[in-house]
mmCIF file of C-alpha atoms and ligand atoms in Angstrom:
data_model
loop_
_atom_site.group_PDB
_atom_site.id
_atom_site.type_symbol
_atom_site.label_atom_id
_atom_site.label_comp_id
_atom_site.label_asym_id
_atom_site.label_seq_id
_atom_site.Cartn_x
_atom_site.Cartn_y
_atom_site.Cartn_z
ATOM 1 C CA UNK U 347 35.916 -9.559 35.575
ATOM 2 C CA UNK U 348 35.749 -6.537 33.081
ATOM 3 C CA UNK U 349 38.292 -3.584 33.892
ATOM 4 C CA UNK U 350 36.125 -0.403 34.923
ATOM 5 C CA UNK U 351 36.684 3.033 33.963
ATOM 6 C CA UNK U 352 38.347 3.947 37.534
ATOM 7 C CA UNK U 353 40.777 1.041 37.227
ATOM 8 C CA UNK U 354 41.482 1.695 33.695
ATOM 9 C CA UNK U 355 42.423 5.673 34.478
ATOM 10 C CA UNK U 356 44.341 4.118 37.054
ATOM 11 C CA UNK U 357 46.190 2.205 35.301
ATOM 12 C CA UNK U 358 46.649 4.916 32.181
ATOM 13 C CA UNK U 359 48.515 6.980 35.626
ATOM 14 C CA UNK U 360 50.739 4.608 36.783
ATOM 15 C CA UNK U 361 52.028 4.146 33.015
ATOM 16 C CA UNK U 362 52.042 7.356 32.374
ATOM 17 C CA UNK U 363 54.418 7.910 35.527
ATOM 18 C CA UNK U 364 56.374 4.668 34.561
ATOM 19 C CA UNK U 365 57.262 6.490 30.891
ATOM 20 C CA UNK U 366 57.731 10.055 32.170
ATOM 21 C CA UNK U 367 58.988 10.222 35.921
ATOM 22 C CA UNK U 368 62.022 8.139 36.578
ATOM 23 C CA UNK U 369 65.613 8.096 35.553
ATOM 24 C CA UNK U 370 66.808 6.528 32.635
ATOM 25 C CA UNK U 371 68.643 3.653 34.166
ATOM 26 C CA UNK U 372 65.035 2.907 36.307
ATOM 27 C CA UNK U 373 63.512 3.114 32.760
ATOM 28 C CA UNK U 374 65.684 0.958 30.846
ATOM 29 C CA UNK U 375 64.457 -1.663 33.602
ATOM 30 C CA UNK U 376 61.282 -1.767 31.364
ATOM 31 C CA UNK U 377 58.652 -2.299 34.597
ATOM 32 C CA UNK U 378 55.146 -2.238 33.288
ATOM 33 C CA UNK U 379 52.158 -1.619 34.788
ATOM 34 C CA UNK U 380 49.560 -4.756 34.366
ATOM 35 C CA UNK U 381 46.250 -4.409 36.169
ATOM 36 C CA UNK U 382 45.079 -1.648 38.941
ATOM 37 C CA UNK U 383 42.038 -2.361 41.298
ATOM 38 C CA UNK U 384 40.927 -0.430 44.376
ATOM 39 C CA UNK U 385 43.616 -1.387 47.090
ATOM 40 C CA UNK U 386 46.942 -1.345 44.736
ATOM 41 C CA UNK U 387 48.381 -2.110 41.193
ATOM 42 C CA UNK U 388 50.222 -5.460 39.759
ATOM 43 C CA UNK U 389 53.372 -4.457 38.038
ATOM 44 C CA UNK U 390 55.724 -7.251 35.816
ATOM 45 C CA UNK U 391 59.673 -6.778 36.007
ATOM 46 C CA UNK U 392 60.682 -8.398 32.556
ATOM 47 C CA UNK U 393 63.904 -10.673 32.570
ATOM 48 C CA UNK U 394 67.154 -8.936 32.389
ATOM 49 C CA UNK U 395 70.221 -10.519 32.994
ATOM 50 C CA UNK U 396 72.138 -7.487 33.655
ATOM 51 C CA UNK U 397 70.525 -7.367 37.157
ATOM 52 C CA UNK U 398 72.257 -10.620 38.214
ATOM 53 C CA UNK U 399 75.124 -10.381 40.432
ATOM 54 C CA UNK U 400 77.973 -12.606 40.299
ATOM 55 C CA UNK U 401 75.948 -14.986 42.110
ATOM 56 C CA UNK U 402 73.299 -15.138 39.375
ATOM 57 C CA UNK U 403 70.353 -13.902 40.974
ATOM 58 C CA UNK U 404 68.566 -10.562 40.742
ATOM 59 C CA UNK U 405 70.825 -8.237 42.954
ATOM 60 C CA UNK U 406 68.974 -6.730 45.750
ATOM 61 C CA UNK U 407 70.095 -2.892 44.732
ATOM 62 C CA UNK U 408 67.731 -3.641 41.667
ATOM 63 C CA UNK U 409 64.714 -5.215 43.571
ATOM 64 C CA UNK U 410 65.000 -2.428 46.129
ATOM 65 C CA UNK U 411 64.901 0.068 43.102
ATOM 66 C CA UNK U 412 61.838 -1.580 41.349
ATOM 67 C CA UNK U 413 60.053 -1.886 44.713
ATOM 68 C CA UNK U 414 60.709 1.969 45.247
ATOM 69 C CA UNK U 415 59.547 2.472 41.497
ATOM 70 C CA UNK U 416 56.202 0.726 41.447
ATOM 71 C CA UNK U 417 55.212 2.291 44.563
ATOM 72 C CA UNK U 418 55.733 5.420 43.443
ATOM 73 C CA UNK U 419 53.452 4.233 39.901
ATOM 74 C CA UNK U 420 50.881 2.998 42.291
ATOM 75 C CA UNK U 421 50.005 6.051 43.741
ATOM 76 C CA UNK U 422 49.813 7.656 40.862
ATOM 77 C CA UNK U 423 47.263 5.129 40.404
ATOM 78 C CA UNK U 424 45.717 5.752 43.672
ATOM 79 C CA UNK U 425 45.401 9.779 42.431
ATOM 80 C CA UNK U 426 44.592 9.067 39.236
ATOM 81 C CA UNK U 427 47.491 11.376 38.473
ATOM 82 C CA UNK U 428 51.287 11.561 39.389
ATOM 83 C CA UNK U 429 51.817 14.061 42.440
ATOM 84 C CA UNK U 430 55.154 15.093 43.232
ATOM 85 C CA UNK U 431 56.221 13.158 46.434
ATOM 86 C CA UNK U 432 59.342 11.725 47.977
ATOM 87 C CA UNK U 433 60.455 8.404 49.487
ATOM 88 C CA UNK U 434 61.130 8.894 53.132
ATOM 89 C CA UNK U 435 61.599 5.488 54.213
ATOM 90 C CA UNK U 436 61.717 2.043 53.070
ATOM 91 C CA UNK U 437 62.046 -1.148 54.698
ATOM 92 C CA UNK U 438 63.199 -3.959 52.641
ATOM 93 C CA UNK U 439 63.402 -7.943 53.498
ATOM 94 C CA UNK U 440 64.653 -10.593 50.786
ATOM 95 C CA UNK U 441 63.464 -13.718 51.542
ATOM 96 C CA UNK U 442 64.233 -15.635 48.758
ATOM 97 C CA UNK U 443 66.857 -15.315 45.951
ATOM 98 C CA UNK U 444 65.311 -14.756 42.327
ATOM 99 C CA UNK U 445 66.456 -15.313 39.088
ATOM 100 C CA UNK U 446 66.784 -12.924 36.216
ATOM 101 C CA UNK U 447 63.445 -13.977 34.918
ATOM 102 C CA UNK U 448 60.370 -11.921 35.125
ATOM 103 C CA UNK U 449 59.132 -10.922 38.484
ATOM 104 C CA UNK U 450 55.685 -10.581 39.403
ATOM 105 C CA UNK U 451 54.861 -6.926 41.718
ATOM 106 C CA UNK U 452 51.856 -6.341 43.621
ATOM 107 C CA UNK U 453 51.948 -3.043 45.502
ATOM 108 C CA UNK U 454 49.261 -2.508 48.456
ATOM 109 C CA UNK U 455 48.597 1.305 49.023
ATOM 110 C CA UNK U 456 47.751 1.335 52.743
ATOM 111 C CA UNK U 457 47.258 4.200 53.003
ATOM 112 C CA UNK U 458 46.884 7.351 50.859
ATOM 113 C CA UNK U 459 46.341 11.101 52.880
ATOM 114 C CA UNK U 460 47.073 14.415 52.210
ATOM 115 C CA UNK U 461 50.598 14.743 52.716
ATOM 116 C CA UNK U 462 51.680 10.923 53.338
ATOM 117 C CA UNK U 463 51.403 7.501 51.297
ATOM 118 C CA UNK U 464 52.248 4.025 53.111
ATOM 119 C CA UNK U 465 52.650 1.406 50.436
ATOM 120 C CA UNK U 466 53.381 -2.746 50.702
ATOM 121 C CA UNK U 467 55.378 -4.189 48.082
ATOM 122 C CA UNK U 468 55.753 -7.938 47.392
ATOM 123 C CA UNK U 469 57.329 -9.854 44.626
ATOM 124 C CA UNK U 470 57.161 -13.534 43.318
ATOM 125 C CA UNK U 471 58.808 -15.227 40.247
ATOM 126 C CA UNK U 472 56.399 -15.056 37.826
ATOM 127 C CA UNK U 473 53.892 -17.942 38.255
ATOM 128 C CA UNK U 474 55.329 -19.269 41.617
ATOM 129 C CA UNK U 475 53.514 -18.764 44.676
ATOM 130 C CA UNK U 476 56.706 -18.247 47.310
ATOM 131 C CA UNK U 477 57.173 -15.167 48.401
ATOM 132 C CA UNK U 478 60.884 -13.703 47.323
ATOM 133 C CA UNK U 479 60.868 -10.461 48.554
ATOM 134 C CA UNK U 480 58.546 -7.531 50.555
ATOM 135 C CA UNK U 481 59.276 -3.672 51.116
ATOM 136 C CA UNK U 482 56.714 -1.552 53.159
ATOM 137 C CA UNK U 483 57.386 2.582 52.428
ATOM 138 C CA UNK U 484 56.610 5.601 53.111
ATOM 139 C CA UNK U 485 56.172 8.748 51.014
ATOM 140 C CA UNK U 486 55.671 12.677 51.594
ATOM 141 C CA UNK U 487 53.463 14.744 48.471
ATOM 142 C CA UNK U 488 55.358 17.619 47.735
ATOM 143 C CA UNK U 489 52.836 19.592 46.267
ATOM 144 C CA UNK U 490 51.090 20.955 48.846
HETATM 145 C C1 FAQ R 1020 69.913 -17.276 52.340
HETATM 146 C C2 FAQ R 1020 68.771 -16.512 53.001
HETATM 147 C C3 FAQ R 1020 69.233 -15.083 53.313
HETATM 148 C C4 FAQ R 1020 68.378 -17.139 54.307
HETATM 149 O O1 FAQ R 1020 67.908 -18.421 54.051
HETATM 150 P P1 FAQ R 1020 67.268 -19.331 55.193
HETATM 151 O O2 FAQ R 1020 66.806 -18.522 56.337
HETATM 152 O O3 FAQ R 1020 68.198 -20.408 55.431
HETATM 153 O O4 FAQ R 1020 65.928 -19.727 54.422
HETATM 154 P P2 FAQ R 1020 65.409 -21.113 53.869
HETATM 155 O O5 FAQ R 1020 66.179 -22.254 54.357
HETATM 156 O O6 FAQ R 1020 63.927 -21.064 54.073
HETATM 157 O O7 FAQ R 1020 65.701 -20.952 52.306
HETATM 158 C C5 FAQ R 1020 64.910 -20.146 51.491
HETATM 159 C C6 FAQ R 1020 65.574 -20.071 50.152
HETATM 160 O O8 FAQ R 1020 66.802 -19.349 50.345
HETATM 161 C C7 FAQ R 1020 67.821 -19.892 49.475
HETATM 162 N N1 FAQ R 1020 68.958 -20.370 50.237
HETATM 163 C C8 FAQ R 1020 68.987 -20.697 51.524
HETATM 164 N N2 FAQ R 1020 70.228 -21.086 51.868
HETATM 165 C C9 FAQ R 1020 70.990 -20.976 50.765
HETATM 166 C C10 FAQ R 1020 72.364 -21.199 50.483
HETATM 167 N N3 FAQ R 1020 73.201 -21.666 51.401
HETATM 168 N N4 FAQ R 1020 72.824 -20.951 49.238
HETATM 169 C C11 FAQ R 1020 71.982 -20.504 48.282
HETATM 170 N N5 FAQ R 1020 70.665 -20.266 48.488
HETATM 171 C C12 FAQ R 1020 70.181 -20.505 49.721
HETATM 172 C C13 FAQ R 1020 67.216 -21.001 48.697
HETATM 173 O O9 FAQ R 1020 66.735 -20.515 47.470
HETATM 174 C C14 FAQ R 1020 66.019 -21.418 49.549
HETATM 175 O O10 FAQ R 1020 65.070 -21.944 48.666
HETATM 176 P P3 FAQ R 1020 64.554 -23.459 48.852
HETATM 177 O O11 FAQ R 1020 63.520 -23.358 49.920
HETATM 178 O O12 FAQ R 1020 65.730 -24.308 49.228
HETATM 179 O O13 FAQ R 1020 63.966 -23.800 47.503
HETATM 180 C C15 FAQ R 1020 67.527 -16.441 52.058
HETATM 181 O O14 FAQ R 1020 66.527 -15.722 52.751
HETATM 182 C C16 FAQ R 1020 67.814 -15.808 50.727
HETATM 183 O O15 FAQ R 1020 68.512 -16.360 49.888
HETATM 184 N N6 FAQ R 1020 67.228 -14.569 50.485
HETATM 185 C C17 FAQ R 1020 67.417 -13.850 49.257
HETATM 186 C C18 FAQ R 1020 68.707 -13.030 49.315
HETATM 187 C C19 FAQ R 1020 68.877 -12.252 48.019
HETATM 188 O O16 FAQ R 1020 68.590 -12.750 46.948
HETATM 189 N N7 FAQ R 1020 69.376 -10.958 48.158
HETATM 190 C C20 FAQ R 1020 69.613 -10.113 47.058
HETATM 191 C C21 FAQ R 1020 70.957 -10.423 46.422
HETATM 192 S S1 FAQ R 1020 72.354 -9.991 47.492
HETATM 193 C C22 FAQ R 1020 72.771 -8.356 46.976
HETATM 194 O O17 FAQ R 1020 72.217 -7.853 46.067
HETATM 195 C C23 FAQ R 1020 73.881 -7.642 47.678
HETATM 196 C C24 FAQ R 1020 75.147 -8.171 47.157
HETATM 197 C C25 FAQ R 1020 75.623 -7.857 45.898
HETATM 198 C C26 FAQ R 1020 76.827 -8.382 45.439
HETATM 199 C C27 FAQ R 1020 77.522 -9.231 46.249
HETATM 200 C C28 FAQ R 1020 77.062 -9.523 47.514
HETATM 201 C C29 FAQ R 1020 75.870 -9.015 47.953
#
């Protein structure tokens, strides 16, 4: 199915927010931005080792992070445009340990109003089905 223009501006916003918004340690993370449609936006965490804990697998500080990340991106692609908002809440569950390999995102935008975003986060090893890990947020725009 060919991209149209909506989902392609949507996309250009969540990778514009993805190179321009976030600290440099979320940056170096290297998250991009894949494919946007109407209900959310599929985001790729590349492999990194240095997100392993002693155990080996991706630590959950990092997944948390990345979760908190993309949704932020996908609202941008929801607007069409960053707008300045906070995380108020997040609720994380990890289900299933994943390696340091790349990490397949989906983020659901629930719900997108004047002042408050809810957003569903899931992630997958790349090209497995299981589900590894889900966050469901909440965020307050700041700009009026
Ligand atoms: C282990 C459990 C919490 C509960 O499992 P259950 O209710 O028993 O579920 P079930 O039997 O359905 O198994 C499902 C899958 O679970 C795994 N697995 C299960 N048992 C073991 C085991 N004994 N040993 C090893 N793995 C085990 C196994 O892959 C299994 O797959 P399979 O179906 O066999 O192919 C699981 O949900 C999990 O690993 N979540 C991810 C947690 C995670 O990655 N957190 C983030 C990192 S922690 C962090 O960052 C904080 C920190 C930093 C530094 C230092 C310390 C902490």
């Amino acid at each position: 199915m060919s991209e149209t223009a909506i989902e392609k501006d949507a996309l250009t916003a969540a990778r514009d927010t993805l190179a321009t918004v976030f600290a440099p340690w979320i940056a170096a993370l290297e998250i991009e931005a894949l494919a946007a449609d109407e209900t959310g936006v599929n985001f790729r965490l590349p492999e990194n080792r240095d997100l392993a804990h002693a155990g080996g697998v991706i630590c959950g500080q990092a997944t948390a992070s990345a979760a908190d990340t993309c949704a932020v991106a996908a609202l941008s692609a929801a607007n069409g445009r960053f707008r300045t908002c906070t995380t108020v809440d997040m609720t994380t569950h990890f289900i299933r340990p994943l390696k340091p390999d790349p990490v397949a995102i989906r983020v659901e935008v629930l719900s997108n109003g004047r002042r408050m975003a809810y957003v569903r986060v899931e992630m997958r090893a790349e090209g497995d089905t299981r589900l590894a890990f889900t966050a469901t947020g909440a965020y307050a725009y700041l700009d009026g």
